[in-house]
Structures are given as C-alpha cells and as structure tokens.
Amino acid sequence: MTLIFATNNDHKVQEIRNALDSHFEIISLKEAGIHQDIPEPHDTLEANATEKSRTIFNLKGIDCFSEDTGLEVEALQGEPGVKSARYADNEPGFADNIDKLLYKMKPQTNRNARFRTVISLIMNGDEHQFEGICKGAITHERTGTGGFGYDPVFIAEGATQTFGEMTMEEKKQYSHRAKALKKLTAWLKENQNPAQ
Ligand code: IMP
C-alpha cells in the first residue's frame, strides 16, 4: 500500500519507515515531487496535522498522512507545544530551541514534560486522527547526539537515557510517534481494501 507522508523532515521519514512493516510504501514529499513548505498556521497540533494532510491530498489526490508533534512542559504551561519548531526567535535551529528551553527551565524543580504526536490520515477523502503521548522529564543539560529536536534533553518515563543517547530502535520502545503509528497501522490493517 502506498501512502505519501507529508513531511520534509528526513528523521521523521526514517522513524516512520522503521516503525511500519514492508507492506507499506512510504513516499516522502521530495519523492512525490512536492517541494513546497506546508504551512502550520494553527494553534493546535490537530489543526496543523489536518492542514498538512489536506494540502497534500488536494494537490495529488493520493491517500496520505501527516503528523504534528509538540513538546508540552508542565512548568511552562504547555510551552513550547505547537510552537516547538519555532520556540526561539529568528528561524531557530534545534540548538537555539534547546537553549531557550533550558534557560526557561533553570529555576523550575518540576521537570515533567510530554511529547504529543497527532497523525492525520486522509483515506478516500475522509480524515482519521491518531494520538501518541510519551511522558517524561526535561534534563538540566544536553546528553547524547542522536535523534533530533529536543531529544538530547528529554528522558522518557521508565528510561535512564535521553532520547539523544538512544538508537532509533530504543527510542521506538517509548516514542510518542511510534505509539501514534501503532494506532495508524492497526486502523489501516482493519480498514484497508486488501486489493490496494
Ligand atoms: P513538527 O512541527 O511536528 O515538525 O515538530 C515540531 C518540533 O518538535 C520539531 O522541530 C522538533 O524540534 C520537535 N520534535 C518533534 N518530534 C520530536 C522528537 O521525536 N524528538 C525531539 N523533538 C521532536
């Protein structure tokens, strides 16, 4: 079964290919010949995920899915949340966003945080959403160089290493994205036309 995954983030494409079995052929935006940046103008992960999948479905008419993820920190009232990619000023990179997060967390003793992923699937024109949550805590400094985004400063509940220290395989045991994907694949296996 072929699905477009509406992202330009190569890490996410790798994680998703790694999580899905070979029955699913995942085509990235680049591979689908789509080079535009898809806007994320809304203030919820759900609305942004819908915007991305609808945009691609309207462009190509092929079944597709998108995901939007945010890091929600308890002591910061859910920040950076839907703004996780743009937390620091001036087109920030991952390092700038982590710097801002660690600075704001300096006085905080409550380090609780969670990653939340929302997947929006458009299948035969209808939308279905799937959520995955990974609870954990923000560390006091970066550890590890693997993964992407906030991985070096996040320790999942039950883990002893940050996501930045884990292999993709290890991160998958805890990850928000893997949990949302599990729901997506279960739904696809139940609902897809076997002829596809
Ligand atoms: P996006 O809008 O879904 O691409 O994600 C927003 C931001 O959240 C990304 O730019 C990353 O900084 C962060 N992020 C998303 N997923 C992860 C993850 O699995 N680990 C660490 N950071 C992540």
mmCIF file of C-alpha atoms and ligand atoms in Angstrom:
data_model
loop_
_atom_site.group_PDB
_atom_site.id
_atom_site.type_symbol
_atom_site.label_atom_id
_atom_site.label_comp_id
_atom_site.label_asym_id
_atom_site.label_seq_id
_atom_site.Cartn_x
_atom_site.Cartn_y
_atom_site.Cartn_z
ATOM 1 C CA MET A 1 0.000 0.000 0.000
ATOM 2 C CA THR A 2 1.373 3.408 -0.993
ATOM 3 C CA LEU A 3 0.984 6.479 1.192
ATOM 4 C CA ILE A 4 2.514 9.943 0.950
ATOM 5 C CA PHE A 5 3.941 11.114 4.256
ATOM 6 C CA ALA A 6 3.552 14.892 4.304
ATOM 7 C CA THR A 7 6.861 15.956 5.828
ATOM 8 C CA ASN A 8 10.221 17.391 4.808
ATOM 9 C CA ASN A 9 11.887 16.039 7.964
ATOM 10 C CA ASP A 10 14.184 13.131 6.975
ATOM 11 C CA HIS A 11 14.450 11.946 10.602
ATOM 12 C CA LYS A 12 10.691 11.522 10.772
ATOM 13 C CA VAL A 13 10.633 9.647 7.449
ATOM 14 C CA GLN A 14 13.311 7.272 8.763
ATOM 15 C CA GLU A 15 11.486 6.720 12.053
ATOM 16 C CA ILE A 16 8.229 6.023 10.290
ATOM 17 C CA ARG A 17 9.730 3.629 7.725
ATOM 18 C CA ASN A 18 11.447 1.859 10.603
ATOM 19 C CA ALA A 19 8.156 1.543 12.505
ATOM 20 C CA LEU A 20 5.994 0.306 9.614
ATOM 21 C CA ASP A 21 6.308 -3.121 8.014
ATOM 22 C CA SER A 22 7.230 -3.595 4.367
ATOM 23 C CA HIS A 23 3.571 -3.827 3.393
ATOM 24 C CA PHE A 24 3.501 -0.026 3.441
ATOM 25 C CA GLU A 25 5.423 2.011 0.886
ATOM 26 C CA ILE A 26 6.025 5.461 2.319
ATOM 27 C CA ILE A 27 6.749 8.258 -0.148
ATOM 28 C CA SER A 28 8.213 11.458 1.262
ATOM 29 C CA LEU A 29 7.222 14.863 -0.119
ATOM 30 C CA LYS A 30 10.525 15.119 -2.005
ATOM 31 C CA GLU A 31 9.973 11.712 -3.589
ATOM 32 C CA ALA A 32 6.445 12.789 -4.571
ATOM 33 C CA GLY A 33 7.986 15.825 -6.318
ATOM 34 C CA ILE A 34 6.445 18.278 -3.852
ATOM 35 C CA HIS A 35 8.938 20.927 -2.848
ATOM 36 C CA GLN A 36 6.724 23.480 -1.156
ATOM 37 C CA ASP A 37 6.724 24.125 2.582
ATOM 38 C CA ILE A 38 3.339 23.321 4.045
ATOM 39 C CA PRO A 39 2.065 25.964 6.443
ATOM 40 C CA GLU A 40 1.414 25.209 10.121
ATOM 41 C CA PRO A 41 -0.672 28.301 10.939
ATOM 42 C CA HIS A 42 -2.968 26.933 13.650
ATOM 43 C CA ASP A 43 -2.730 26.856 17.434
ATOM 44 C CA THR A 44 -3.364 23.140 17.899
ATOM 45 C CA LEU A 45 -1.424 20.073 16.737
ATOM 46 C CA GLU A 46 -4.701 18.602 15.476
ATOM 47 C CA ALA A 47 -5.493 21.558 13.178
ATOM 48 C CA ASN A 48 -1.921 21.724 11.822
ATOM 49 C CA ALA A 49 -1.870 17.990 11.088
ATOM 50 C CA THR A 50 -5.164 18.351 9.195
ATOM 51 C CA GLU A 51 -3.839 21.353 7.254
ATOM 52 C CA LYS A 52 -0.787 19.363 6.081
ATOM 53 C CA SER A 53 -2.609 16.187 5.034
ATOM 54 C CA ARG A 54 -5.466 18.081 3.342
ATOM 55 C CA THR A 55 -2.988 20.282 1.423
ATOM 56 C CA ILE A 56 -1.184 17.232 0.024
ATOM 57 C CA PHE A 57 -4.363 15.305 -0.706
ATOM 58 C CA ASN A 58 -5.792 18.291 -2.598
ATOM 59 C CA LEU A 59 -2.532 18.616 -4.551
ATOM 60 C CA LYS A 60 -2.011 14.960 -5.511
ATOM 61 C CA GLY A 61 -5.281 13.129 -4.838
ATOM 62 C CA ILE A 62 -3.294 10.272 -3.274
ATOM 63 C CA ASP A 63 -4.004 8.833 0.198
ATOM 64 C CA CYS A 64 -1.627 10.461 2.602
ATOM 65 C CA PHE A 65 -0.876 11.231 6.206
ATOM 66 C CA SER A 66 0.881 13.945 8.139
ATOM 67 C CA GLU A 67 1.887 14.346 11.728
ATOM 68 C CA ASP A 68 2.435 17.260 14.036
ATOM 69 C CA THR A 69 4.347 16.911 17.287
ATOM 70 C CA GLY A 70 4.866 19.208 20.240
ATOM 71 C CA LEU A 71 6.833 19.091 23.466
ATOM 72 C CA GLU A 72 4.491 20.119 26.305
ATOM 73 C CA VAL A 73 6.263 21.178 29.512
ATOM 74 C CA GLU A 74 4.178 21.273 32.695
ATOM 75 C CA ALA A 75 6.039 24.113 34.467
ATOM 76 C CA LEU A 76 5.797 26.246 31.305
ATOM 77 C CA GLN A 77 2.025 25.810 30.964
ATOM 78 C CA GLY A 78 2.372 23.510 27.977
ATOM 79 C CA GLU A 79 5.063 25.524 26.136
ATOM 80 C CA PRO A 80 6.635 25.161 23.601
ATOM 81 C CA GLY A 81 3.736 22.914 22.464
ATOM 82 C CA VAL A 82 2.505 23.639 18.974
ATOM 83 C CA LYS A 83 5.371 26.158 18.590
ATOM 84 C CA SER A 84 8.093 23.560 19.316
ATOM 85 C CA ALA A 85 9.835 24.082 15.954
ATOM 86 C CA ARG A 86 9.783 27.874 16.293
ATOM 87 C CA TYR A 87 10.335 28.322 20.042
ATOM 88 C CA ALA A 88 13.390 30.614 19.915
ATOM 89 C CA ASP A 89 13.403 33.790 17.799
ATOM 90 C CA ASN A 90 14.626 34.264 14.209
ATOM 91 C CA GLU A 91 14.174 30.990 12.328
ATOM 92 C CA PRO A 92 15.734 28.896 15.078
ATOM 93 C CA GLY A 93 17.518 25.586 14.708
ATOM 94 C CA PHE A 94 17.229 22.703 17.168
ATOM 95 C CA ALA A 95 20.149 24.071 19.247
ATOM 96 C CA ASP A 96 18.516 27.515 19.676
ATOM 97 C CA ASN A 97 15.236 25.967 20.811
ATOM 98 C CA ILE A 98 17.010 23.753 23.360
ATOM 99 C CA ASP A 99 18.988 26.760 24.663
ATOM 100 C CA LYS A 100 15.750 28.688 25.253
ATOM 101 C CA LEU A 101 14.069 25.691 26.901
ATOM 102 C CA LEU A 102 16.984 25.025 29.279
ATOM 103 C CA TYR A 103 17.144 28.739 30.165
ATOM 104 C CA LYS A 104 13.417 28.896 30.987
ATOM 105 C CA MET A 105 13.644 25.640 32.957
ATOM 106 C CA LYS A 106 16.615 26.764 35.078
ATOM 107 C CA PRO A 107 14.512 27.860 38.093
ATOM 108 C CA GLN A 108 11.988 25.032 37.762
ATOM 109 C CA THR A 109 12.007 21.971 40.021
ATOM 110 C CA ASN A 110 9.004 20.425 38.258
ATOM 111 C CA ARG A 111 10.690 18.942 35.167
ATOM 112 C CA ASN A 112 7.645 16.981 33.921
ATOM 113 C CA ALA A 113 7.018 17.110 30.191
ATOM 114 C CA ARG A 114 5.495 15.055 27.442
ATOM 115 C CA PHE A 115 5.780 14.705 23.691
ATOM 116 C CA ARG A 116 2.446 14.545 21.930
ATOM 117 C CA THR A 117 2.016 13.467 18.304
ATOM 118 C CA VAL A 118 -1.136 13.791 16.234
ATOM 119 C CA ILE A 119 -1.308 11.889 12.944
ATOM 120 C CA SER A 120 -3.876 12.926 10.355
ATOM 121 C CA LEU A 121 -4.640 10.290 7.729
ATOM 122 C CA ILE A 122 -6.668 11.098 4.632
ATOM 123 C CA MET A 123 -8.036 7.917 3.131
ATOM 124 C CA ASN A 124 -10.531 8.052 0.274
ATOM 125 C CA GLY A 125 -11.085 11.710 1.109
ATOM 126 C CA ASP A 126 -12.026 11.119 4.763
ATOM 127 C CA GLU A 127 -9.840 12.171 7.704
ATOM 128 C CA HIS A 128 -8.912 9.995 10.677
ATOM 129 C CA GLN A 129 -6.674 11.141 13.573
ATOM 130 C CA PHE A 130 -4.429 9.123 15.895
ATOM 131 C CA GLU A 131 -2.637 10.418 19.025
ATOM 132 C CA GLY A 132 0.531 9.203 20.737
ATOM 133 C CA ILE A 133 1.882 10.511 24.045
ATOM 134 C CA CYS A 134 5.251 9.925 25.704
ATOM 135 C CA LYS A 135 5.567 11.226 29.279
ATOM 136 C CA GLY A 136 8.951 12.115 30.708
ATOM 137 C CA ALA A 137 11.154 14.879 32.076
ATOM 138 C CA ILE A 138 13.447 17.676 30.905
ATOM 139 C CA THR A 139 17.098 17.220 31.909
ATOM 140 C CA HIS A 140 19.340 20.037 33.183
ATOM 141 C CA GLU A 141 21.769 19.721 30.286
ATOM 142 C CA ARG A 142 22.125 18.068 26.883
ATOM 143 C CA THR A 143 23.194 14.436 26.768
ATOM 144 C CA GLY A 144 23.726 12.453 23.579
ATOM 145 C CA THR A 145 23.984 13.468 19.961
ATOM 146 C CA GLY A 146 21.453 11.130 18.350
ATOM 147 C CA GLY A 147 17.927 11.840 17.156
ATOM 148 C CA PHE A 148 16.735 15.385 16.514
ATOM 149 C CA GLY A 149 14.878 18.312 18.055
ATOM 150 C CA TYR A 150 14.651 18.138 21.843
ATOM 151 C CA ASP A 151 15.884 14.515 22.026
ATOM 152 C CA PRO A 152 19.121 15.344 23.970
ATOM 153 C CA VAL A 153 17.156 16.958 26.848
ATOM 154 C CA PHE A 154 14.233 14.539 27.206
ATOM 155 C CA ILE A 155 14.164 11.373 29.331
ATOM 156 C CA ALA A 156 11.092 9.194 28.863
ATOM 157 C CA GLU A 157 9.339 7.708 31.899
ATOM 158 C CA GLY A 158 10.998 4.378 32.714
ATOM 159 C CA ALA A 159 14.173 5.214 30.735
ATOM 160 C CA THR A 160 17.608 6.051 32.104
ATOM 161 C CA GLN A 161 18.982 7.753 28.990
ATOM 162 C CA THR A 162 17.791 10.731 26.954
ATOM 163 C CA PHE A 163 16.336 10.101 23.503
ATOM 164 C CA GLY A 164 19.573 11.681 22.241
ATOM 165 C CA GLU A 165 21.569 8.762 23.681
ATOM 166 C CA MET A 166 19.279 6.083 22.268
ATOM 167 C CA THR A 167 19.321 4.265 18.967
ATOM 168 C CA MET A 168 16.207 4.613 16.817
ATOM 169 C CA GLU A 169 15.260 1.095 17.869
ATOM 170 C CA GLU A 170 15.496 2.027 21.583
ATOM 171 C CA LYS A 171 13.587 5.301 21.129
ATOM 172 C CA LYS A 172 10.796 3.362 19.413
ATOM 173 C CA GLN A 173 10.019 1.495 22.669
ATOM 174 C CA TYR A 174 8.919 4.784 24.282
ATOM 175 C CA SER A 175 8.218 7.237 21.494
ATOM 176 C CA HIS A 176 5.048 9.292 21.026
ATOM 177 C CA ARG A 177 5.392 8.927 17.244
ATOM 178 C CA ALA A 178 5.707 5.140 17.453
ATOM 179 C CA LYS A 179 2.575 4.987 19.634
ATOM 180 C CA ALA A 180 0.537 7.106 17.203
ATOM 181 C CA LEU A 181 1.859 4.993 14.311
ATOM 182 C CA LYS A 182 0.828 1.787 16.038
ATOM 183 C CA LYS A 183 -2.742 3.105 16.143
ATOM 184 C CA LEU A 184 -2.495 4.189 12.488
ATOM 185 C CA THR A 185 -1.241 0.789 11.293
ATOM 186 C CA ALA A 186 -3.837 -1.094 13.360
ATOM 187 C CA TRP A 187 -6.532 1.060 11.758
ATOM 188 C CA LEU A 188 -5.121 0.563 8.244
ATOM 189 C CA LYS A 189 -4.902 -3.198 8.686
ATOM 190 C CA GLU A 190 -8.523 -3.283 9.821
ATOM 191 C CA ASN A 191 -9.923 -0.906 7.225
ATOM 192 C CA GLN A 192 -7.833 -1.009 4.076
ATOM 193 C CA ASN A 193 -9.057 -2.693 0.921
ATOM 194 C CA PRO A 194 -6.947 -5.891 0.558
ATOM 195 C CA ALA A 195 -6.732 -5.234 -3.215
ATOM 196 C CA GLN A 196 -4.749 -1.997 -2.636
HETATM 197 P P1 IMP B 1 6.841 19.294 13.862
HETATM 198 O O1 IMP B 1 6.152 20.624 13.747
HETATM 199 O O2 IMP B 1 5.901 18.164 14.061
HETATM 200 O O3 IMP B 1 7.823 19.025 12.780
HETATM 201 O O4 IMP B 1 7.710 19.276 15.175
HETATM 202 C C1 IMP B 1 7.973 20.421 15.901
HETATM 203 C C2 IMP B 1 9.270 20.326 16.619
HETATM 204 O O5 IMP B 1 9.129 19.430 17.702
HETATM 205 C C3 IMP B 1 10.464 19.802 15.820
HETATM 206 O O6 IMP B 1 11.097 20.814 15.126
HETATM 207 C C4 IMP B 1 11.344 19.280 16.922
HETATM 208 O O7 IMP B 1 12.080 20.310 17.487
HETATM 209 C C5 IMP B 1 10.338 18.790 17.937
HETATM 210 N N1 IMP B 1 10.134 17.336 17.826
HETATM 211 C C6 IMP B 1 9.179 16.684 17.130
HETATM 212 N N2 IMP B 1 9.316 15.351 17.291
HETATM 213 C C7 IMP B 1 10.374 15.183 18.102
HETATM 214 C C8 IMP B 1 11.032 14.029 18.620
HETATM 215 O O8 IMP B 1 10.664 12.870 18.386
HETATM 216 N N3 IMP B 1 12.087 14.264 19.413
HETATM 217 C C9 IMP B 1 12.529 15.523 19.721
HETATM 218 N N4 IMP B 1 11.975 16.600 19.251
HETATM 219 C C10 IMP B 1 10.895 16.456 18.447
#
